[in-house]
Coordinates of C-alpha atoms and ligand atoms in Angstrom, one line a residue:
M1 CA 0.0 -11.2 15.5
L2 CA -2.2 -10.7 12.5
I3 CA -2.4 -7.1 11.6
I4 CA -5.1 -6.7 9.0
G5 CA -7.0 -3.8 7.5
S6 CA -8.0 -2.1 4.3
H7 CA -7.7 1.3 2.7
V8 CA -10.2 3.6 4.2
G9 CA -11.4 7.2 3.4
F10 CA -10.0 10.4 5.0
N11 CA -12.4 13.3 4.8
K12 CA -11.9 16.9 5.7
D13 CA -14.4 16.9 8.6
N14 CA -13.5 13.8 10.5
Q15 CA -10.0 13.2 9.3
L16 CA -8.0 10.5 11.1
L17 CA -10.9 9.9 13.6
G18 CA -13.2 9.1 10.6
S19 CA -10.6 6.8 9.0
L20 CA -10.1 4.9 12.3
N21 CA -13.9 4.6 12.8
E22 CA -14.3 3.2 9.3
A23 CA -11.5 0.7 9.9
L24 CA -13.0 -0.4 13.3
S25 CA -16.4 -0.9 11.6
Y26 CA -14.7 -3.5 9.4
G27 CA -13.2 -5.4 12.4
A28 CA -9.7 -4.2 11.3
N29 CA -6.7 -3.5 13.6
T30 CA -4.9 -1.3 11.1
F31 CA -5.6 0.8 8.0
M32 CA -4.2 2.8 5.1
F33 CA -5.5 6.1 3.8
Y34 CA -4.8 8.9 1.3
T35 CA -4.7 12.3 2.9
G36 CA -7.1 13.6 0.2
A37 CA -8.4 12.5 -3.2
P38 CA -5.5 10.4 -4.7
Q39 CA -6.0 12.0 -8.1
N40 CA -5.9 15.7 -7.2
T41 CA -3.8 18.1 -5.0
T42 CA -6.6 19.5 -2.9
R43 CA -5.7 19.0 0.7
G44 CA -7.4 20.5 3.8
K45 CA -5.7 21.6 7.0
I46 CA -4.9 18.8 9.5
I47 CA -6.9 19.3 12.7
D48 CA -4.7 18.1 15.6
E49 CA -7.7 17.7 17.9
L50 CA -9.1 14.9 15.7
T51 CA -5.6 13.3 15.4
L52 CA -5.2 13.2 19.2
Q53 CA -8.7 11.8 19.7
A54 CA -8.0 9.0 17.2
M55 CA -4.6 8.3 18.8
Q56 CA -6.2 8.0 22.2
I57 CA -8.8 5.4 21.0
M58 CA -6.0 3.4 19.2
K59 CA -4.1 3.4 22.5
E60 CA -7.0 2.0 24.4
M61 CA -7.7 -0.6 21.7
K62 CA -4.1 -1.6 21.5
I63 CA -3.8 -0.7 17.8
D64 CA -0.2 0.0 16.8
Y65 CA -0.4 3.4 15.2
S66 CA 3.2 3.1 14.0
K67 CA 2.0 0.5 11.5
V68 CA -0.8 2.6 10.0
I69 CA 0.0 3.6 6.4
V70 CA -0.5 6.6 4.2
H71 CA -0.6 6.0 0.4
A72 CA 0.9 8.8 -1.7
P73 CA -1.3 10.2 -4.4
Y74 CA -0.7 8.5 -7.7
I75 CA -0.4 11.7 -9.6
I76 CA 3.1 11.8 -8.3
N77 CA 5.6 10.5 -10.9
L78 CA 9.2 10.9 -9.9
A79 CA 10.4 8.9 -13.0
N80 CA 9.3 11.7 -15.3
G81 CA 12.3 14.0 -15.6
D82 CA 10.4 16.8 -17.4
I83 CA 11.5 19.8 -15.3
E84 CA 8.0 21.1 -14.6
K85 CA 6.5 17.7 -13.9
F86 CA 9.4 16.5 -11.8
S87 CA 9.4 19.6 -9.6
F88 CA 5.7 19.3 -9.1
S89 CA 6.1 15.7 -8.0
V90 CA 8.9 16.5 -5.6
R91 CA 7.0 19.5 -4.1
F92 CA 3.8 17.6 -3.7
L93 CA 5.6 14.6 -2.2
K94 CA 7.3 16.9 0.3
E95 CA 4.0 18.3 1.3
E96 CA 2.6 14.8 1.8
I97 CA 5.6 13.9 4.0
E98 CA 4.8 17.0 6.0
R99 CA 1.2 16.0 6.4
C100 CA 2.2 12.5 7.5
S101 CA 4.6 13.9 10.0
Q102 CA 1.8 16.2 11.4
L103 CA -0.4 13.1 11.6
G104 CA 2.3 11.1 13.3
V105 CA 2.3 8.5 10.5
K106 CA 5.7 6.7 10.0
Y107 CA 5.2 5.0 6.6
M108 CA 4.1 6.2 3.2
V109 CA 3.6 3.9 0.3
L110 CA 4.6 5.3 -3.1
H111 CA 4.4 4.0 -6.7
P112 CA 8.0 4.4 -7.9
G113 CA 6.8 6.0 -11.2
S114 CA 6.5 5.4 -14.9
H115 CA 9.3 6.3 -17.2
V116 CA 6.9 7.5 -20.0
G117 CA 9.3 6.5 -22.8
L118 CA 12.5 7.9 -21.3
G119 CA 13.7 4.4 -20.7
I120 CA 14.4 2.4 -17.6
D121 CA 17.8 3.8 -16.7
E122 CA 16.7 7.4 -16.9
G123 CA 13.5 6.7 -15.1
I124 CA 15.3 5.0 -12.3
N125 CA 17.8 7.8 -12.0
N126 CA 15.0 10.4 -11.8
I127 CA 13.3 8.4 -9.1
I128 CA 16.5 8.2 -7.1
R129 CA 17.2 11.9 -7.5
G130 CA 13.6 12.8 -6.4
L131 CA 13.6 10.5 -3.4
N132 CA 17.0 11.7 -2.1
E133 CA 15.6 15.2 -2.3
V134 CA 12.4 14.5 -0.4
L135 CA 14.0 12.2 2.1
K136 CA 16.5 14.8 3.4
D137 CA 15.6 15.2 7.1
S138 CA 12.3 13.3 6.5
P139 CA 10.7 11.8 9.6
V140 CA 8.7 9.5 7.3
T141 CA 9.9 6.3 5.6
I142 CA 8.9 5.8 2.0
L143 CA 7.8 2.3 0.9
L144 CA 8.3 1.6 -2.8
E145 CA 5.4 -0.5 -4.0
T146 CA 6.1 -3.4 -6.3
M147 CA 4.2 -2.7 -9.5
A148 CA 2.4 -4.9 -12.1
G149 CA 4.4 -3.4 -15.0
K150 CA 1.4 -1.7 -16.7
G151 CA 2.6 0.7 -19.4
T152 CA 6.1 2.0 -18.5
E153 CA 5.7 1.4 -14.7
L154 CA 9.0 0.9 -12.9
G155 CA 9.4 -1.3 -9.8
R156 CA 7.9 -4.3 -11.5
S157 CA 10.9 -6.5 -10.6
F158 CA 13.0 -7.1 -7.5
E159 CA 16.0 -6.0 -9.6
E160 CA 14.4 -2.6 -10.3
I161 CA 13.4 -2.1 -6.6
K162 CA 17.0 -3.0 -5.7
R163 CA 18.5 -0.5 -8.1
I164 CA 16.3 2.3 -6.6
I165 CA 17.2 1.4 -3.1
D166 CA 20.9 1.2 -4.0
G167 CA 20.8 4.9 -5.0
I168 CA 19.1 6.1 -1.8
E169 CA 21.4 7.9 0.6
D170 CA 19.5 7.4 3.8
K171 CA 18.6 3.7 3.8
D172 CA 16.7 4.0 7.1
R173 CA 14.1 6.1 5.2
I174 CA 13.4 3.6 2.4
G175 CA 11.4 0.4 2.5
V176 CA 9.1 -1.8 0.3
C177 CA 5.4 -2.6 0.1
L178 CA 4.7 -5.9 -1.6
D179 CA 1.4 -6.0 -3.5
T180 CA 0.2 -9.6 -4.2
C181 CA -1.9 -8.6 -7.3
H182 CA 1.0 -6.6 -8.7
L183 CA 3.6 -9.4 -8.0
H184 CA 1.3 -11.9 -9.7
D185 CA 0.6 -9.6 -12.7
A186 CA 4.3 -8.8 -13.0
G187 CA 5.0 -12.5 -13.5
Y188 CA 6.0 -13.7 -10.0
D189 CA 4.6 -17.0 -8.7
V190 CA 2.9 -16.0 -5.5
T191 CA 1.6 -19.5 -4.9
N192 CA 4.9 -20.4 -3.5
F193 CA 5.5 -17.4 -1.3
D194 CA 8.4 -18.8 0.7
K195 CA 10.3 -19.2 -2.5
L196 CA 9.4 -15.7 -3.6
L197 CA 10.5 -14.3 -0.2
D198 CA 13.8 -16.1 -0.5
E199 CA 14.4 -14.5 -3.8
F200 CA 13.4 -11.1 -2.5
D201 CA 15.6 -11.5 0.5
D202 CA 18.5 -12.5 -1.8
K203 CA 18.1 -9.6 -4.2
V204 CA 16.8 -6.8 -2.0
G205 CA 16.6 -7.8 1.7
L206 CA 13.5 -8.9 3.5
H207 CA 14.0 -6.4 6.3
Y208 CA 12.9 -3.6 3.8
V209 CA 9.3 -5.0 3.7
K210 CA 7.1 -2.9 6.0
C211 CA 3.7 -3.4 4.4
I212 CA 1.8 -5.9 2.2
H213 CA -1.1 -5.2 0.0
I214 CA -3.4 -8.2 -0.2
N215 CA -5.4 -8.4 -3.4
D216 CA -6.6 -11.1 -5.7
S217 CA -6.1 -10.5 -9.4
K218 CA -8.6 -10.5 -12.3
N219 CA -5.9 -11.7 -14.7
I220 CA -3.4 -14.5 -15.2
C221 CA 0.2 -14.4 -13.9
G222 CA 2.4 -12.1 -16.0
S223 CA -0.5 -10.2 -17.6
H224 CA 0.8 -6.7 -16.5
K225 CA -2.8 -5.6 -16.1
D226 CA -3.2 -4.5 -12.5
R227 CA -6.8 -5.2 -11.9
H228 CA -7.6 -6.1 -8.4
E229 CA -10.2 -8.8 -7.5
N230 CA -11.9 -9.7 -4.2
I231 CA -10.2 -12.2 -2.0
G232 CA -10.7 -15.7 -3.4
F233 CA -12.4 -14.6 -6.6
G234 CA -9.4 -14.2 -8.8
H235 CA -6.4 -16.0 -10.3
I236 CA -4.4 -16.2 -7.1
G237 CA -7.2 -17.8 -5.0
F238 CA -8.2 -17.9 -1.4
E239 CA -5.8 -20.6 -0.1
H240 CA -2.8 -19.0 -1.6
L241 CA -3.7 -15.6 -0.2
I242 CA -4.3 -17.1 3.2
S243 CA -0.9 -18.8 3.2
I244 CA 0.7 -15.4 2.4
I245 CA -1.3 -13.6 5.1
Y246 CA -0.3 -16.2 7.7
N247 CA 3.3 -16.7 6.6
E248 CA 5.4 -16.6 9.8
R249 CA 8.1 -14.5 8.1
L250 CA 5.6 -11.7 7.6
D251 CA 4.1 -11.8 11.1
D252 CA 3.6 -8.2 12.5
I253 CA 3.8 -6.7 9.0
P254 CA 0.5 -4.8 8.3
K255 CA -1.6 -6.4 5.6
I256 CA -3.9 -4.1 3.7
L257 CA -6.8 -5.0 1.4
E258 CA -7.4 -2.9 -1.7
T259 CA -10.0 -5.1 -3.3
P260 CA -12.8 -3.6 -5.3
Y261 CA -16.1 -2.3 -3.9
I262 CA -19.1 -4.4 -4.9
D263 CA -22.1 -2.4 -6.1
D264 CA -20.6 0.7 -4.4
K265 CA -20.3 -1.2 -1.1
P266 CA -17.0 -1.9 0.7
P267 CA -16.3 -5.6 1.0
Y268 CA -13.7 -5.3 3.8
K269 CA -15.8 -6.4 6.8
E270 CA -16.7 -9.6 5.1
E271 CA -13.2 -10.2 3.6
I272 CA -11.5 -9.6 7.0
E273 CA -14.0 -12.0 8.5
M274 CA -13.1 -14.6 5.9
I275 CA -9.4 -14.1 6.6
R276 CA -9.7 -14.3 10.3
T277 CA -11.8 -17.5 10.1
R278 CA -9.7 -18.8 7.1
H279 CA -12.9 -19.8 5.6
F280 CA -13.8 -18.9 2.0
D281 CA -17.4 -17.7 1.6
E282 CA -18.4 -18.1 -2.1
K283 CA -21.5 -16.0 -1.4
L284 CA -19.3 -13.0 -0.3
K285 CA -20.4 -10.8 -3.2
E286 CA -24.1 -11.4 -2.6
N287 CA -23.7 -10.8 1.1
V288 CA -21.9 -7.5 0.7
V289 CA -24.6 -6.3 -1.6
S290 CA -27.5 -7.4 0.6
N291 CA -26.0 -6.4 4.0
E292 CA -26.9 -2.9 5.4
Ligands
FE1 FE1 -0.6 1.4 -4.7
FE2 FE1 -1.3 -1.8 -3.9
ZN3 ZN1 -2.9 -2.1 -8.1

Protein backbone atom coordinates (compact mmCIF):
# COMPACT_ATOMS: atom_id res chain seq x y z
CA MET A 1 0.00 0.00 0.00
CA LEU A 2 1.18 3.51 -0.77
CA ILE A 3 1.99 5.32 2.47
CA ILE A 4 2.59 8.93 1.55
CA GLY A 5 2.81 12.18 3.50
CA SER A 6 4.98 15.19 4.12
CA HIS A 7 6.63 16.94 6.99
CA VAL A 8 4.05 18.94 8.92
CA GLY A 9 4.13 21.40 11.80
CA PHE A 10 3.75 20.62 15.50
CA ASN A 11 2.66 23.59 17.58
CA LYS A 12 2.34 23.83 21.33
CA ASP A 13 -1.43 24.37 21.31
CA ASN A 14 -2.65 21.59 19.02
CA GLN A 15 0.36 19.26 19.04
CA LEU A 16 -0.18 15.83 17.44
CA LEU A 17 -3.82 16.61 16.66
CA GLY A 18 -2.75 19.69 14.72
CA SER A 19 -0.06 17.74 12.85
CA LEU A 20 -2.57 15.04 11.92
CA ASN A 21 -5.13 17.58 10.73
CA GLU A 22 -2.52 19.29 8.58
CA ALA A 23 -1.53 15.92 7.06
CA LEU A 24 -5.18 15.04 6.38
CA SER A 25 -5.69 18.38 4.63
CA TYR A 26 -3.00 17.29 2.14
CA GLY A 27 -4.68 13.94 1.47
CA ALA A 28 -1.79 12.17 3.22
CA ASN A 29 -1.98 8.90 5.14
CA THR A 30 1.19 9.45 7.13
CA PHE A 31 3.38 12.39 8.23
CA MET A 32 6.65 13.47 9.81
CA PHE A 33 7.13 16.28 12.35
CA TYR A 34 9.68 17.97 14.58
CA THR A 35 8.54 18.12 18.22
CA GLY A 36 9.47 21.83 18.20
CA ALA A 37 11.50 24.25 16.09
CA PRO A 38 14.29 22.15 14.51
CA GLN A 39 16.93 24.81 15.18
CA ASN A 40 16.32 25.46 18.91
CA THR A 41 15.79 23.57 22.15
CA THR A 42 12.50 25.13 23.25
CA ARG A 43 10.04 22.31 23.79
CA GLY A 44 6.59 22.50 25.39
CA LYS A 45 4.98 19.89 27.60
CA ILE A 46 3.22 17.08 25.74
CA ILE A 47 -0.54 17.11 26.36
CA ASP A 48 -1.69 13.47 26.44
CA GLU A 49 -5.32 14.42 25.78
CA LEU A 50 -4.36 15.77 22.31
CA THR A 51 -2.24 12.68 21.59
CA LEU A 52 -5.13 10.37 22.46
CA GLN A 53 -7.59 12.32 20.33
CA ALA A 54 -5.22 12.14 17.36
CA MET A 55 -4.66 8.42 17.92
CA GLN A 56 -8.42 7.83 17.97
CA ILE A 57 -8.91 9.62 14.65
CA MET A 58 -6.00 7.71 13.07
CA LYS A 59 -7.54 4.44 14.22
CA GLU A 60 -10.86 5.35 12.63
CA MET A 61 -9.12 6.41 9.42
CA LYS A 62 -6.93 3.30 9.35
CA ILE A 63 -3.75 5.35 9.49
CA ASP A 64 -0.88 3.24 10.81
CA TYR A 65 0.54 5.40 13.61
CA SER A 66 3.53 3.09 14.02
CA LYS A 67 4.78 4.51 10.71
CA VAL A 68 4.52 8.17 11.66
CA ILE A 69 7.99 9.69 11.96
CA VAL A 70 9.65 12.30 14.16
CA HIS A 71 12.68 14.14 12.79
CA ALA A 72 15.36 14.94 15.37
CA PRO A 73 16.40 18.61 15.54
CA TYR A 74 19.39 19.33 13.33
CA ILE A 75 21.27 21.18 16.03
CA ILE A 76 22.19 17.75 17.33
CA ASN A 77 25.66 16.70 16.11
CA LEU A 78 26.90 13.48 17.65
CA ALA A 79 30.01 13.48 15.42
CA ASN A 80 31.48 16.47 17.23
CA GLY A 81 33.51 15.08 20.14
CA ASP A 82 34.02 18.43 21.91
CA ILE A 83 32.97 17.53 25.47
CA GLU A 84 30.42 20.29 25.89
CA LYS A 85 28.87 19.96 22.44
CA PHE A 86 28.81 16.18 22.57
CA SER A 87 27.11 16.03 25.95
CA PHE A 88 24.59 18.64 24.83
CA SER A 89 23.73 16.51 21.77
CA VAL A 90 23.41 13.34 23.83
CA ARG A 91 21.25 15.04 26.45
CA PHE A 92 18.96 16.69 23.92
CA LEU A 93 18.62 13.51 21.89
CA LYS A 94 17.67 11.60 25.04
CA GLU A 95 14.99 14.20 25.73
CA GLU A 96 13.71 13.85 22.17
CA ILE A 97 13.50 10.08 22.58
CA GLU A 98 11.55 10.65 25.79
CA ARG A 99 9.13 12.96 23.95
CA CYS A 100 8.71 10.40 21.13
CA SER A 101 7.99 7.73 23.66
CA GLN A 102 5.40 9.90 25.39
CA LEU A 103 3.81 10.54 22.00
CA GLY A 104 3.91 6.83 21.16
CA VAL A 105 6.13 7.42 18.12
CA LYS A 106 8.36 4.49 17.17
CA TYR A 107 10.81 6.00 14.67
CA MET A 108 13.01 9.09 14.80
CA VAL A 109 15.08 10.22 11.81
CA LEU A 110 18.51 11.61 12.69
CA HIS A 111 21.25 13.26 10.61
CA PRO A 112 24.30 11.20 11.64
CA GLY A 113 26.42 14.34 12.12
CA SER A 114 29.30 16.41 10.71
CA HIS A 115 32.86 15.68 11.79
CA VAL A 116 33.77 19.41 11.69
CA GLY A 117 37.38 18.69 10.71
CA LEU A 118 38.03 15.87 13.19
CA GLY A 119 38.14 13.40 10.32
CA ILE A 120 35.85 10.59 9.24
CA ASP A 121 37.10 7.93 11.67
CA GLU A 122 36.83 10.08 14.76
CA GLY A 123 33.47 11.46 13.65
CA ILE A 124 32.05 7.99 13.14
CA ASN A 125 33.40 6.80 16.48
CA ASN A 126 31.74 9.75 18.21
CA ILE A 127 28.42 8.99 16.50
CA ILE A 128 28.59 5.36 17.60
CA ARG A 129 29.47 6.32 21.18
CA GLY A 130 26.59 8.81 21.34
CA LEU A 131 24.05 6.46 19.79
CA ASN A 132 24.93 3.58 22.08
CA GLU A 133 24.41 5.89 25.03
CA VAL A 134 21.01 7.24 23.94
CA LEU A 135 19.74 3.87 22.69
CA LYS A 136 20.20 2.15 26.07
CA ASP A 137 16.65 1.05 27.04
CA SER A 138 15.23 3.28 24.30
CA PRO A 139 11.72 2.37 23.12
CA VAL A 140 12.41 4.42 19.98
CA THR A 141 14.36 3.29 16.91
CA ILE A 142 16.72 5.85 15.38
CA LEU A 143 16.86 6.01 11.59
CA LEU A 144 20.16 7.30 10.19
CA GLU A 145 19.44 9.56 7.23
CA THR A 146 21.62 9.21 4.14
CA MET A 147 23.23 12.62 3.60
CA ALA A 148 24.25 14.71 0.58
CA GLY A 149 27.84 15.13 1.82
CA LYS A 150 27.65 18.89 2.27
CA GLY A 151 30.65 20.18 4.24
CA THR A 152 31.86 17.45 6.59
CA GLU A 153 28.57 15.54 6.79
CA LEU A 154 28.86 11.85 7.54
CA GLY A 155 26.47 9.18 6.29
CA ARG A 156 26.97 10.24 2.68
CA SER A 157 27.76 6.72 1.52
CA PHE A 158 26.40 3.25 2.23
CA GLU A 159 29.84 2.36 3.58
CA GLU A 160 29.66 5.10 6.23
CA ILE A 161 26.11 4.10 7.20
CA LYS A 162 27.29 0.51 7.50
CA ARG A 163 30.25 1.48 9.69
CA ILE A 164 27.93 3.30 12.10
CA ILE A 165 25.44 0.42 12.26
CA ASP A 166 28.29 -2.04 12.85
CA GLY A 167 29.17 -0.16 16.02
CA ILE A 168 25.63 -0.13 17.45
CA GLU A 169 25.06 -2.59 20.28
CA ASP A 170 21.27 -2.91 19.95
CA LYS A 171 20.65 -3.49 16.23
CA ASP A 172 16.87 -3.58 16.83
CA ARG A 173 17.01 0.11 17.66
CA ILE A 174 18.80 1.31 14.54
CA GLY A 175 17.55 1.77 10.99
CA VAL A 176 17.98 3.94 7.91
CA CYS A 177 16.04 6.69 6.16
CA LEU A 178 16.89 7.05 2.47
CA ASP A 179 16.53 10.60 1.09
CA THR A 180 16.31 10.71 -2.71
CA CYS A 181 17.74 14.23 -3.02
CA HIS A 182 20.62 13.40 -0.68
CA LEU A 183 21.42 10.12 -2.47
CA HIS A 184 21.47 11.92 -5.82
CA ASP A 185 23.55 14.81 -4.48
CA ALA A 186 25.93 12.33 -2.85
CA GLY A 187 26.58 10.83 -6.28
CA TYR A 188 24.27 7.80 -6.38
CA ASP A 189 22.30 7.15 -9.55
CA VAL A 190 18.68 7.16 -8.34
CA THR A 191 17.35 6.70 -11.88
CA ASN A 192 18.02 2.97 -11.54
CA PHE A 193 16.69 2.46 -8.03
CA ASP A 194 16.59 -1.32 -8.19
CA LYS A 195 20.31 -1.36 -8.77
CA LEU A 196 20.80 1.12 -5.94
CA LEU A 197 18.67 -1.03 -3.61
CA ASP A 198 20.72 -4.10 -4.57
CA GLU A 199 23.88 -2.24 -3.62
CA PHE A 200 22.32 -1.03 -0.36
CA ASP A 201 21.12 -4.53 0.45
CA ASP A 202 24.60 -5.89 -0.23
CA LYS A 203 26.47 -3.33 1.83
CA VAL A 204 24.00 -2.53 4.63
CA GLY A 205 20.81 -4.62 4.44
CA LEU A 206 17.49 -3.52 2.99
CA HIS A 207 15.60 -4.52 6.16
CA TYR A 208 17.13 -1.47 7.90
CA VAL A 209 15.19 0.95 5.66
CA LYS A 210 12.11 2.22 7.54
CA CYS A 211 11.47 5.58 5.89
CA ILE A 212 12.10 7.32 2.56
CA HIS A 213 12.30 11.05 2.02
CA ILE A 214 11.01 11.90 -1.43
CA ASN A 215 12.56 15.09 -2.81
CA ASP A 216 13.68 16.26 -6.20
CA SER A 217 17.06 18.03 -6.35
CA LYS A 218 17.99 21.49 -7.62
CA ASN A 219 21.46 20.23 -8.54
CA ILE A 220 23.20 17.59 -10.59
CA CYS A 221 24.16 14.14 -9.33
CA GLY A 222 27.24 14.32 -7.10
CA SER A 223 26.93 18.06 -6.39
CA HIS A 224 26.94 17.60 -2.55
CA LYS A 225 24.64 20.62 -2.28
CA ASP A 226 21.45 19.38 -0.54
CA ARG A 227 18.91 21.75 -2.03
CA HIS A 228 15.49 20.16 -2.36
CA GLU A 229 13.22 20.84 -5.33
CA ASN A 230 9.52 20.18 -5.91
CA ILE A 231 8.61 16.81 -7.39
CA GLY A 232 9.33 16.76 -11.11
CA PHE A 233 11.02 20.18 -11.23
CA GLY A 234 14.57 19.08 -10.50
CA HIS A 235 17.40 16.94 -11.79
CA ILE A 236 15.83 13.64 -10.71
CA GLY A 237 12.55 14.19 -12.50
CA PHE A 238 8.97 13.02 -12.08
CA GLU A 239 9.16 9.61 -13.75
CA HIS A 240 12.17 8.51 -11.74
CA LEU A 241 10.62 9.66 -8.46
CA ILE A 242 7.38 7.83 -9.34
CA SER A 243 9.26 4.61 -10.00
CA ILE A 244 11.01 4.95 -6.61
CA ILE A 245 7.70 5.64 -4.83
CA TYR A 246 5.98 2.67 -6.44
CA ASN A 247 8.95 0.27 -6.25
CA GLU A 248 7.49 -2.98 -4.88
CA ARG A 249 10.46 -3.58 -2.62
CA LEU A 250 9.60 -0.37 -0.79
CA ASP A 251 5.89 -1.07 -0.42
CA ASP A 252 4.58 -0.25 3.08
CA ILE A 253 7.59 1.97 3.84
CA PRO A 254 6.42 5.53 4.60
CA LYS A 255 7.36 8.10 1.92
CA ILE A 256 7.75 11.65 3.18
CA LEU A 257 7.93 14.82 1.07
CA GLU A 258 10.27 17.57 2.25
CA THR A 259 9.98 19.71 -0.87
CA PRO A 260 10.14 23.51 -0.60
CA TYR A 261 7.19 25.77 0.01
CA ILE A 262 6.18 27.93 -2.95
CA ASP A 263 5.57 31.58 -2.06
CA ASP A 264 5.14 30.55 1.59
CA LYS A 265 2.52 27.96 0.62
CA PRO A 266 2.91 24.22 1.21
CA PRO A 267 2.88 22.26 -2.09
CA TYR A 268 2.03 18.90 -0.48
CA LYS A 269 -1.65 18.57 -1.36
CA GLU A 270 -0.85 19.13 -5.04
CA GLU A 271 2.29 16.96 -4.98
CA ILE A 272 0.50 14.07 -3.27
CA GLU A 273 -2.26 14.36 -5.87
CA MET A 274 0.36 14.15 -8.66
CA ILE A 275 1.89 11.10 -7.01
CA ARG A 276 -1.43 9.32 -6.52
CA THR A 277 -2.49 9.95 -10.13
CA ARG A 278 1.07 9.44 -11.42
CA HIS A 279 0.48 12.46 -13.58
CA PHE A 280 2.94 15.37 -13.67
CA ASP A 281 1.35 18.79 -13.59
CA GLU A 282 3.77 21.33 -15.03
CA LYS A 283 1.54 24.10 -13.65
CA LEU A 284 1.98 22.80 -10.06
CA LYS A 285 3.83 25.88 -8.84
CA GLU A 286 1.27 28.31 -10.27
CA ASN A 287 -1.57 26.23 -8.84
CA VAL A 288 -0.07 26.13 -5.35
CA VAL A 289 0.28 29.91 -5.36
CA SER A 290 -3.19 30.63 -6.72
CA ASN A 291 -5.06 28.06 -4.59
CA GLU A 292 -6.63 29.18 -1.28
FE1 LIG B 1 16.66 15.26 7.31
FE1 LIG C 1 15.54 14.31 4.34
ZN1 LIG D 1 18.09 17.65 2.74
